[in-house]
mmCIF file of C-alpha atoms in Angstrom:
data_model
loop_
_atom_site.group_PDB
_atom_site.id
_atom_site.type_symbol
_atom_site.label_atom_id
_atom_site.label_comp_id
_atom_site.label_asym_id
_atom_site.label_seq_id
_atom_site.Cartn_x
_atom_site.Cartn_y
_atom_site.Cartn_z
ATOM 1 C CA MET D 1 83.147 -2.715 -9.701
ATOM 2 C CA ARG D 2 81.145 -5.703 -8.918
ATOM 3 C CA LEU D 3 77.234 -5.135 -7.796
ATOM 4 C CA ASN D 4 75.898 -8.126 -4.969
ATOM 5 C CA LEU D 5 72.436 -8.476 -4.354
ATOM 6 C CA VAL D 6 71.605 -10.962 -1.001
ATOM 7 C CA PHE D 7 67.992 -12.238 -1.823
ATOM 8 C CA TYR D 8 65.947 -14.020 1.371
ATOM 9 C CA ALA D 9 64.001 -17.209 -0.992
ATOM 10 C CA GLU D 10 61.227 -18.707 0.277
ATOM 11 C CA GLY D 11 61.609 -22.089 1.681
ATOM 12 C CA GLY D 12 65.462 -22.162 0.605
ATOM 13 C CA LYS D 13 64.130 -23.729 -2.391
ATOM 14 C CA MET D 14 65.357 -22.489 -6.239
ATOM 15 C CA PRO D 15 64.714 -24.459 -9.415
ATOM 16 C CA VAL D 16 67.705 -25.950 -11.016
ATOM 17 C CA ASP D 17 66.966 -24.076 -14.121
ATOM 18 C CA TYR D 18 66.897 -20.793 -11.798
ATOM 19 C CA ARG D 19 68.800 -18.565 -14.632
ATOM 20 C CA PRO D 20 65.629 -17.078 -16.184
ATOM 21 C CA TYR D 21 64.365 -15.796 -12.983
ATOM 22 C CA ILE D 22 67.215 -13.929 -12.517
ATOM 23 C CA MET D 23 66.498 -12.590 -16.201
ATOM 24 C CA SER D 24 63.348 -12.247 -15.491
ATOM 25 C CA TYR D 25 64.301 -10.086 -12.315
ATOM 26 C CA ILE D 26 66.490 -7.839 -14.336
ATOM 27 C CA LYS D 27 64.278 -6.875 -17.015
ATOM 28 C CA SER D 28 61.600 -6.049 -15.364
ATOM 29 C CA SER D 29 63.463 -4.142 -12.360
ATOM 30 C CA LEU D 30 65.339 -2.407 -15.319
ATOM 31 C CA GLN D 31 62.016 -1.679 -17.376
ATOM 32 C CA SER D 32 60.043 -0.594 -15.023
ATOM 33 C CA THR D 33 62.929 2.080 -14.022
ATOM 34 C CA TYR D 34 64.680 2.810 -16.865
ATOM 35 C CA ASN D 35 62.893 2.002 -20.149
ATOM 36 C CA ASP D 36 64.997 3.395 -22.494
ATOM 37 C CA ILE D 37 68.192 1.647 -20.831
ATOM 38 C CA PHE D 38 66.503 -1.936 -20.649
ATOM 39 C CA ASP D 39 65.574 -1.084 -24.754
ATOM 40 C CA GLU D 40 69.629 -0.610 -25.476
ATOM 41 C CA GLN D 41 70.267 -3.859 -23.561
ATOM 42 C CA TYR D 42 67.398 -6.470 -24.701
ATOM 43 C CA ASN D 43 66.401 -5.135 -28.315
ATOM 44 C CA LYS D 44 65.766 -7.525 -29.897
ATOM 45 C CA ASP D 45 66.147 -6.244 -33.564
ATOM 46 C CA LEU D 46 69.986 -5.644 -32.733
ATOM 47 C CA THR D 47 72.361 -8.712 -32.119
ATOM 48 C CA LYS D 48 75.403 -7.330 -29.347
ATOM 49 C CA SER D 49 77.230 -8.666 -27.351
ATOM 50 C CA LYS D 50 76.378 -8.048 -23.723
ATOM 51 C CA SER D 51 78.512 -5.787 -21.360
ATOM 52 C CA PHE D 52 77.402 -7.538 -18.192
ATOM 53 C CA THR D 53 77.317 -10.963 -16.706
ATOM 54 C CA PHE D 54 76.125 -12.227 -13.201
ATOM 55 C CA ALA D 55 76.738 -15.441 -11.335
ATOM 56 C CA VAL D 56 74.304 -17.023 -8.668
ATOM 57 C CA VAL D 57 76.034 -18.173 -4.909
ATOM 58 C CA PHE D 58 74.280 -20.535 -2.512
ATOM 59 C CA LYS D 59 75.644 -21.460 0.850
ATOM 60 C CA ASP D 60 75.596 -25.492 1.958
ATOM 61 C CA SER D 61 73.412 -26.311 -1.062
ATOM 62 C CA LYS D 62 72.373 -30.062 -3.086
ATOM 63 C CA ILE D 63 70.236 -30.262 -5.517
ATOM 64 C CA SER D 64 67.259 -32.706 -4.887
ATOM 65 C CA GLY D 65 64.964 -32.993 -7.893
ATOM 66 C CA ASP D 66 64.354 -30.248 -10.202
ATOM 67 C CA GLU D 67 65.268 -27.879 -7.124
ATOM 68 C CA ILE D 68 68.379 -26.625 -5.562
ATOM 69 C CA VAL D 69 67.977 -26.573 -1.520
ATOM 70 C CA PHE D 70 70.261 -25.038 0.836
ATOM 71 C CA ASN D 71 70.401 -24.080 4.780
ATOM 72 C CA ASP D 72 69.809 -20.742 5.208
ATOM 73 C CA GLU D 73 67.184 -19.210 2.813
ATOM 74 C CA HIS D 74 69.381 -16.457 1.384
ATOM 75 C CA LEU D 75 71.153 -16.932 -2.067
ATOM 76 C CA SER D 76 73.631 -14.009 -3.614
ATOM 77 C CA VAL D 77 73.427 -12.567 -6.881
ATOM 78 C CA ILE D 78 76.581 -10.955 -8.211
ATOM 79 C CA PHE D 79 76.797 -8.529 -11.324
ATOM 80 C CA SER D 80 80.134 -7.410 -13.207
ATOM 81 C CA SER D 81 80.065 -5.099 -16.100
ATOM 82 C CA PHE D 82 82.917 -3.078 -18.009
ATOM 83 C CA ASP D 83 80.081 -0.903 -17.930
ATOM 84 C CA THR D 84 80.007 1.088 -14.933
ATOM 85 C CA SER D 85 76.939 3.534 -15.784
ATOM 86 C CA LEU D 86 74.967 -0.015 -16.889
ATOM 87 C CA LEU D 87 76.102 -1.286 -13.185
ATOM 88 C CA LEU D 88 74.198 2.033 -11.678
ATOM 89 C CA TYR D 89 71.282 1.768 -13.387
ATOM 90 C CA LEU D 90 70.680 -1.795 -12.409
ATOM 91 C CA TYR D 91 71.945 -0.435 -8.666
ATOM 92 C CA ASN D 92 68.887 2.133 -9.006
ATOM 93 C CA SER D 93 66.615 -0.122 -10.346
ATOM 94 C CA PHE D 94 67.641 -3.023 -7.803
ATOM 95 C CA ILE D 95 67.257 -0.544 -4.502
ATOM 96 C CA LYS D 96 63.494 0.386 -5.408
ATOM 97 C CA LYS D 97 62.488 -3.428 -5.277
ATOM 98 C CA ARG D 98 64.200 -3.905 -1.659
ATOM 99 C CA ASN D 99 62.076 -6.087 0.397
ATOM 100 C CA VAL D 100 59.306 -5.772 -1.778
ATOM 101 C CA THR D 101 58.433 -10.066 -2.754
ATOM 102 C CA LYS D 102 59.091 -11.232 -5.909
ATOM 103 C CA ARG D 103 56.769 -14.634 -7.058
ATOM 104 C CA PHE D 104 57.369 -16.791 -10.304
ATOM 105 C CA ASN D 105 55.345 -19.573 -8.806
ATOM 106 C CA LYS D 106 53.698 -20.902 -6.347
ATOM 107 C CA ASN D 107 56.809 -22.688 -4.908
ATOM 108 C CA PHE D 108 59.673 -20.230 -5.593
ATOM 109 C CA ALA D 109 59.746 -16.684 -4.579
ATOM 110 C CA ILE D 110 62.702 -13.884 -3.798
ATOM 111 C CA GLN D 111 62.939 -10.880 -1.791
ATOM 112 C CA LEU D 112 65.894 -8.549 -2.110
ATOM 113 C CA LYS D 113 67.277 -8.092 1.172
ATOM 114 C CA ARG D 114 70.695 -6.065 1.187
ATOM 115 C CA LEU D 115 72.876 -4.846 -2.071
ATOM 116 C CA TYR D 116 75.901 -3.032 -1.782
ATOM 117 C CA MET D 117 79.497 -2.389 -4.918
ATOM 118 C CA VAL D 118 82.602 -4.193 -4.043
ATOM 119 C CA PRO D 119 85.878 -2.733 -5.383
ATOM 120 C CA LEU D 120 87.359 -4.814 -8.250
ATOM 121 C CA LYS D 121 91.284 -5.106 -8.516
ATOM 122 C CA THR D 122 93.310 -4.469 -11.639
ATOM 123 C CA ILE D 123 95.295 -7.096 -13.213
ATOM 124 C CA GLU D 124 98.479 -6.314 -13.511
ATOM 125 C CA ALA D 125 100.077 -9.607 -15.051
ATOM 126 C CA ASP D 126 99.742 -11.086 -18.677
ATOM 127 C CA SER D 127 98.833 -14.226 -17.019
ATOM 128 C CA VAL D 128 96.488 -15.042 -13.523
ATOM 129 C CA THR D 129 95.043 -18.063 -12.548
ATOM 130 C CA ILE D 130 91.026 -17.865 -12.278
ATOM 131 C CA LYS D 131 88.438 -19.638 -10.897
ATOM 132 C CA PHE D 132 84.850 -19.480 -12.192
ATOM 133 C CA LEU D 133 81.724 -18.065 -10.717
ATOM 134 C CA SER D 134 79.582 -19.067 -13.390
ATOM 135 C CA PRO D 135 80.009 -22.126 -16.052
ATOM 136 C CA LEU D 136 81.732 -21.072 -18.999
ATOM 137 C CA LEU D 137 80.256 -21.431 -22.281
ATOM 138 C CA VAL D 138 81.603 -21.293 -25.739
ATOM 139 C CA ARG D 139 79.424 -21.495 -28.465
ATOM 140 C CA GLN D 140 80.226 -22.647 -31.904
ATOM 141 C CA HIS D 141 77.694 -22.329 -34.929
ATOM 142 C CA ASP D 142 77.327 -24.216 -37.851
ATOM 143 C CA ARG D 143 76.369 -21.710 -40.835
ATOM 144 C CA GLU D 144 74.876 -24.278 -42.942
ATOM 145 C CA THR D 145 72.828 -25.835 -40.219
ATOM 146 C CA ASN D 146 71.906 -23.009 -38.152
ATOM 147 C CA LYS D 147 72.582 -25.396 -35.264
ATOM 148 C CA ASP D 148 75.096 -24.806 -32.325
ATOM 149 C CA ARG D 149 76.978 -26.574 -30.896
ATOM 150 C CA TYR D 150 78.968 -25.820 -27.068
ATOM 151 C CA LEU D 151 82.801 -26.575 -26.778
ATOM 152 C CA THR D 152 84.702 -27.491 -23.767
ATOM 153 C CA PHE D 153 88.207 -27.008 -23.021
ATOM 154 C CA ARG D 154 88.166 -30.696 -24.040
ATOM 155 C CA ASP D 155 87.028 -30.006 -27.163
ATOM 156 C CA PRO D 156 89.063 -29.561 -30.588
ATOM 157 C CA GLY D 157 88.351 -25.768 -31.749
ATOM 158 C CA PHE D 158 87.755 -24.425 -28.269
ATOM 159 C CA ASP D 159 91.011 -21.783 -28.061
ATOM 160 C CA GLU D 160 89.393 -20.585 -31.541
ATOM 161 C CA GLN D 161 85.814 -20.207 -30.488
ATOM 162 C CA LEU D 162 86.504 -18.581 -27.072
ATOM 163 C CA ASN D 163 88.715 -15.976 -28.742
ATOM 164 C CA MET D 164 85.682 -15.087 -31.606
ATOM 165 C CA CYS D 165 83.513 -14.855 -28.325
ATOM 166 C CA VAL D 166 86.226 -12.063 -27.066
ATOM 167 C CA LYS D 167 86.372 -10.811 -30.121
ATOM 168 C CA ASN D 168 82.852 -10.163 -30.661
ATOM 169 C CA LEU D 169 82.284 -8.583 -27.218
ATOM 170 C CA ILE D 170 85.313 -6.401 -28.003
ATOM 171 C CA GLU D 171 83.528 -5.244 -31.338
ATOM 172 C CA GLN D 172 79.969 -5.235 -30.318
ATOM 173 C CA ASN D 173 80.660 -3.153 -27.565
ATOM 174 C CA ASN D 174 83.061 -0.680 -29.475
ATOM 175 C CA ILE D 175 85.377 -0.991 -27.162
ATOM 176 C CA ASP D 176 88.982 1.049 -27.475
ATOM 177 C CA TYR D 177 90.989 -1.866 -28.143
ATOM 178 C CA ARG D 178 93.590 -1.473 -30.448
ATOM 179 C CA LYS D 179 95.622 -4.716 -29.703
ATOM 180 C CA GLU D 180 95.859 -8.087 -31.318
ATOM 181 C CA ILE D 181 92.773 -10.098 -29.395
ATOM 182 C CA SER D 182 94.154 -13.122 -28.248
ATOM 183 C CA VAL D 183 93.641 -15.284 -24.893
ATOM 184 C CA LYS D 184 94.976 -18.535 -23.763
ATOM 185 C CA LEU D 185 92.821 -20.719 -21.179
ATOM 186 C CA ILE D 186 95.274 -23.520 -19.835
ATOM 187 C CA PRO D 187 93.253 -25.819 -17.177
ATOM 188 C CA VAL D 188 94.919 -26.427 -13.865
ATOM 189 C CA ASN D 189 91.855 -27.810 -11.924
ATOM 190 C CA ALA D 190 89.512 -28.043 -14.534
ATOM 191 C CA LYS D 191 85.818 -30.126 -15.243
ATOM 192 C CA THR D 192 83.311 -30.310 -17.466
ATOM 193 C CA ALA D 193 79.395 -30.628 -16.459
ATOM 194 C CA LEU D 194 75.885 -30.152 -17.889
ATOM 195 C CA VAL D 195 74.092 -26.982 -16.972
ATOM 196 C CA LYS D 196 70.481 -26.311 -17.774
ATOM 197 C CA ASN D 197 69.410 -22.940 -18.921
ATOM 198 C CA MET D 198 66.031 -21.945 -20.113
ATOM 199 C CA GLY D 199 65.279 -25.519 -20.556
ATOM 200 C CA LEU D 200 67.819 -26.781 -22.505
ATOM 201 C CA ILE D 201 70.860 -28.853 -21.788
ATOM 202 C CA PHE D 202 74.565 -27.119 -22.689
ATOM 203 C CA ASN D 203 78.064 -28.701 -22.244
ATOM 204 C CA ALA D 204 80.145 -26.129 -19.919
ATOM 205 C CA SER D 205 83.518 -25.833 -18.033
ATOM 206 C CA LEU D 206 83.676 -25.162 -14.638
ATOM 207 C CA GLY D 207 86.964 -25.259 -12.445
ATOM 208 C CA GLU D 208 90.111 -23.359 -11.786
ATOM 209 C CA TYR D 209 92.543 -22.500 -15.149
ATOM 210 C CA THR D 210 95.397 -20.053 -15.959
ATOM 211 C CA LEU D 211 94.073 -16.891 -18.507
ATOM 212 C CA SER D 212 96.337 -15.771 -20.153
ATOM 213 C CA GLY D 213 96.341 -12.023 -22.719
ATOM 214 C CA ASP D 214 97.159 -8.783 -22.706
ATOM 215 C CA ARG D 215 96.575 -7.254 -19.582
ATOM 216 C CA GLN D 216 94.246 -4.445 -20.845
ATOM 217 C CA LEU D 217 92.328 -7.137 -22.353
ATOM 218 C CA LEU D 218 92.047 -9.689 -19.206
ATOM 219 C CA ASN D 219 90.259 -6.728 -17.025
ATOM 220 C CA ILE D 220 87.973 -6.159 -19.764
ATOM 221 C CA LEU D 221 87.267 -9.929 -19.136
ATOM 222 C CA HIS D 222 87.544 -9.622 -15.643
ATOM 223 C CA LYS D 223 84.122 -7.329 -15.418
ATOM 224 C CA GLY D 224 82.360 -8.303 -18.657
ATOM 225 C CA GLY D 225 82.777 -12.239 -18.157
ATOM 226 C CA LEU D 226 84.090 -14.463 -20.913
ATOM 227 C CA GLY D 227 82.742 -17.223 -23.368
ATOM 228 C CA SER D 228 79.190 -16.943 -24.389
ATOM 229 C CA ARG D 229 75.747 -15.858 -22.813
ATOM 230 C CA ARG D 230 77.471 -14.086 -20.075
ATOM 231 C CA GLY D 231 74.512 -11.625 -19.982
ATOM 232 C CA GLN D 232 72.312 -15.399 -19.291
ATOM 233 C CA GLY D 233 74.599 -15.473 -16.127
ATOM 234 C CA PHE D 234 77.828 -17.766 -17.594
ATOM 235 C CA GLY D 235 81.472 -16.677 -17.894
ATOM 236 C CA MET D 236 81.688 -14.912 -14.445
ATOM 237 C CA PHE D 237 85.326 -15.336 -12.943
ATOM 238 C CA TYR D 238 87.558 -13.968 -10.129
ATOM 239 C CA VAL D 239 91.726 -14.320 -10.063
ATOM 240 C CA LYS D 240 92.500 -16.718 -6.756
ATOM 241 C CA GLY D 241 94.854 -14.187 -4.391
ATOM 242 C CA ASP D 242 92.834 -11.094 -4.440
ATOM 243 C CA ASN D 243 89.182 -12.087 -3.393
ATOM 244 C CA SER D 244 87.301 -10.613 -6.756
#
């Protein structure tokens, strides 16, 4: 299942660096309704790969300065997770905020108008063509310098680091997966981009790819996302041909 939220955005504008606002909405909604679940997801003392991802979808949008401008004053936020109970907690948290305006600053406010669950088809092959709904980030951490570098599909070491992200997702969420943790991402109609998040600039991969691996693993990634910073709105994809 995926959870779709439709927001009215005052003036049809949103900051280019919009993900922190969506994360703030998630956190405040969850904390006000299920504080224990909020602590499980956002306990700063625990290093845990998130079980969910999200993507923000605009229609007929363009970038103007530091803002994204879209014509119909509405945007969609799509949530996906392999933890069905978390999706239900989020649904119950968000439904209490329906028709309530959340103002972040004098220039930006959103109001949840509709929310609904969407079935997610099961992947039944070991290789599928996917397209990213939110950019793919793959972090490479240098322990000696304690600095991060973000790789795209064009960089050496990308495959290794991508699989490290997948391994962390499986192990840190205690998923019962007993086969080799290995996927392959091959560009089809792919590109790279610089994306802004929390005031920082990241190298990211976008577009279409062939994703190969064990189908059980592919279904986990289809629900939970692929790569780094998934809980900040990165790495969500859909399988081409099934509208998921």
